[in-house]
Amino acid sequence: MMQAHSGQTASPLLAVRDVSVVFGGIVALNGISFDMKKGQILGLIGPNGAGKTTLFNCLSRLYQPSKGDILLEGDSILTRPPHRISEMGIGRTFQNVALFPNLTVVDNVRVGTHARSNSDIVSDSLRLPWIRRGEKDMNKRVDDILGYLELRHVAHTVVSGLPFGTQKRVELARALATEPKILLLDEPAGGLNHEEVYILGDLVRKIRDDRGITVLLVEHHMGLVMSIADHVVALNFGRKLAEGTPQQVQNDPDVIKAYLGSKDQ
Ligand SMILES: Nc1ncnc2c1ncn2[C@@H]1O[C@H](COP(=O)(O)OP(=O)(O)OP(=O)(O)O)[C@@H](O)[C@H]1O
Ligand SMILES: [Mg+2]
């Protein structure tokens, strides 16, 4: 899919440029730069407190970096208001499932058209593009996505009654419903059992393969990252520790040291 033209490099879909975030006195991110190519699955790893969620929140416009820029197809996303995030083509899921528990699956997926929740970031990330295109089109697209993620049989089930793994798939469906160019996944494997993690990995790869969607995967589950990521960026203490193929990063002495020194492995 990626073609190398002689003497030219394809411009990145997303470019993170020297991004820093400071909270009070804490430097949560310190001059982070990396590129994401179209169609790539990029794994963002690092021990607890490394800055993964902070970076994720910059990409989804929840945090404004103190320094640096984030470019989507060459345009800064930081000058755009957070409620335009889904229109810009960035879809996200949440580390802790953020569905509307008393609504059915189908209503959760289509809720973006009139989402109002306590959290603006949830509403902002759910504005569906189809509102302009009419209800009939919307119903068909929701149905397509439910079929694609094998959720049709629970379409009219209230979300709170579903197993956690299924709820995570509903969240994925809701993010896909915003028709993103880039899908941001924050610890999608959290709370899933071994088999569910395996199914999720297949699904993320399928979404990329079928739809050409670029994926940023923040994940503690090293097995998942190493099996589906094309490219891995490792953070530690807010800095980029290493970057490369899963094998390169896994074997990087600094990465090994960082993980040995942390309690979460
Ligand atoms: N809203 C905030 N206010 C103050 N400090 C914060 C805030 N969010 C994160 N931090 C600090 O910034 C640093 C990076 O945190 P972050 O949550 O990004 O790490 P992480 O890599 O996602 O960790 P984990 O694997 O535990 O989820 C930590 O020192 C954290 O305490
Ligand atoms: Mg985190």
Short mmCIF file of N, CA and C in Angstrom, two decimals, residues 44-50 52 187 189 218-226 234-236 241 249-250 254-265:
data_model
loop_
_atom_site.label_atom_id
_atom_site.label_comp_id
_atom_site.label_asym_id
_atom_site.label_seq_id
_atom_site.Cartn_x
_atom_site.Cartn_y
_atom_site.Cartn_z
N LEU A 44 1.50 2.97 20.86
CA LEU A 44 2.15 3.91 21.76
C LEU A 44 2.24 3.23 23.12
N ILE A 45 3.49 2.96 23.55
CA ILE A 45 3.68 2.20 24.79
C ILE A 45 4.52 3.00 25.79
N GLY A 46 4.64 2.46 26.98
CA GLY A 46 5.46 3.10 28.01
C GLY A 46 4.93 2.74 29.38
N PRO A 47 5.81 2.76 30.38
CA PRO A 47 5.38 2.43 31.75
C PRO A 47 4.35 3.44 32.29
N ASN A 48 3.79 3.14 33.44
CA ASN A 48 2.83 4.06 34.09
C ASN A 48 3.42 5.46 34.21
N GLY A 49 2.60 6.45 33.88
CA GLY A 49 3.04 7.83 34.03
C GLY A 49 3.94 8.33 32.91
N ALA A 50 4.14 7.50 31.86
CA ALA A 50 5.06 7.85 30.77
C ALA A 50 4.57 9.04 29.96
N LYS A 52 1.44 8.64 27.95
CA LYS A 52 0.64 8.10 26.84
C LYS A 52 -0.74 8.76 26.76
N GLU A 187 -6.10 2.10 25.47
CA GLU A 187 -6.14 0.83 26.19
C GLU A 187 -7.38 0.00 25.89
N ALA A 189 -7.63 -3.04 25.26
CA ALA A 189 -7.59 -4.40 25.81
C ALA A 189 -7.81 -4.44 27.32
N VAL A 218 -2.96 3.09 22.13
CA VAL A 218 -2.27 3.21 23.41
C VAL A 218 -2.57 1.94 24.18
N GLU A 219 -1.55 1.21 24.58
CA GLU A 219 -1.85 -0.10 25.15
C GLU A 219 -0.76 -0.60 26.08
N HIS A 220 -1.20 -1.15 27.20
CA HIS A 220 -0.28 -1.81 28.13
C HIS A 220 -0.02 -3.26 27.72
N HIS A 221 -1.00 -3.83 27.02
CA HIS A 221 -0.92 -5.24 26.67
C HIS A 221 0.11 -5.42 25.56
N MET A 222 1.31 -5.80 25.96
CA MET A 222 2.43 -5.85 25.03
C MET A 222 2.19 -6.86 23.91
N GLY A 223 1.56 -7.98 24.25
CA GLY A 223 1.30 -9.01 23.24
C GLY A 223 0.45 -8.44 22.11
N LEU A 224 -0.56 -7.66 22.47
CA LEU A 224 -1.45 -7.08 21.46
C LEU A 224 -0.69 -6.09 20.59
N VAL A 225 0.06 -5.19 21.22
CA VAL A 225 0.80 -4.18 20.46
C VAL A 225 1.77 -4.86 19.50
N MET A 226 2.52 -5.81 20.03
CA MET A 226 3.55 -6.44 19.21
C MET A 226 2.95 -7.27 18.08
N ALA A 234 7.84 4.33 21.94
CA ALA A 234 7.89 4.09 23.38
C ALA A 234 8.21 5.39 24.11
N LEU A 235 7.41 5.71 25.12
CA LEU A 235 7.64 6.90 25.94
C LEU A 235 8.10 6.47 27.32
N ASN A 236 8.84 7.36 27.97
CA ASN A 236 9.15 7.19 29.39
C ASN A 236 9.42 8.56 30.00
N LEU A 241 11.47 7.41 24.09
CA LEU A 241 12.57 6.53 24.46
C LEU A 241 13.09 5.79 23.24
N VAL A 249 11.78 -2.10 18.89
CA VAL A 249 11.46 -1.45 20.16
C VAL A 249 11.52 -2.45 21.31
N GLN A 250 11.02 -3.65 21.04
CA GLN A 250 11.02 -4.69 22.07
C GLN A 250 12.45 -5.03 22.51
N ASP A 254 17.10 0.52 26.22
CA ASP A 254 16.46 1.54 27.06
C ASP A 254 15.02 1.16 27.40
N VAL A 255 14.34 0.56 26.42
CA VAL A 255 12.95 0.15 26.65
C VAL A 255 12.91 -0.97 27.68
N ILE A 256 13.80 -1.94 27.51
CA ILE A 256 13.86 -3.07 28.45
C ILE A 256 14.12 -2.55 29.86
N LYS A 257 15.07 -1.62 29.96
CA LYS A 257 15.42 -1.05 31.27
C LYS A 257 14.23 -0.31 31.89
N ALA A 258 13.53 0.47 31.07
CA ALA A 258 12.38 1.24 31.57
C ALA A 258 11.30 0.32 32.11
N TYR A 259 11.06 -0.78 31.40
CA TYR A 259 10.02 -1.71 31.86
C TYR A 259 10.45 -2.52 33.07
N LEU A 260 11.74 -2.86 33.14
CA LEU A 260 12.21 -3.59 34.31
C LEU A 260 12.12 -2.73 35.56
N GLY A 261 12.31 -1.42 35.36
CA GLY A 261 12.28 -0.51 36.48
C GLY A 261 10.88 -0.10 36.89
N SER A 262 9.88 -0.53 36.13
CA SER A 262 8.50 -0.13 36.47
C SER A 262 7.77 -1.31 37.09
N LYS A 263 6.67 -1.00 37.76
CA LYS A 263 5.96 -2.06 38.50
C LYS A 263 4.89 -2.74 37.66
N ASP A 264 4.64 -2.22 36.44
CA ASP A 264 3.45 -2.70 35.75
C ASP A 264 3.71 -3.85 34.79
N GLN A 265 4.88 -4.43 34.81
CA GLN A 265 5.13 -5.57 33.92
C GLN A 265 5.35 -6.84 34.69
#
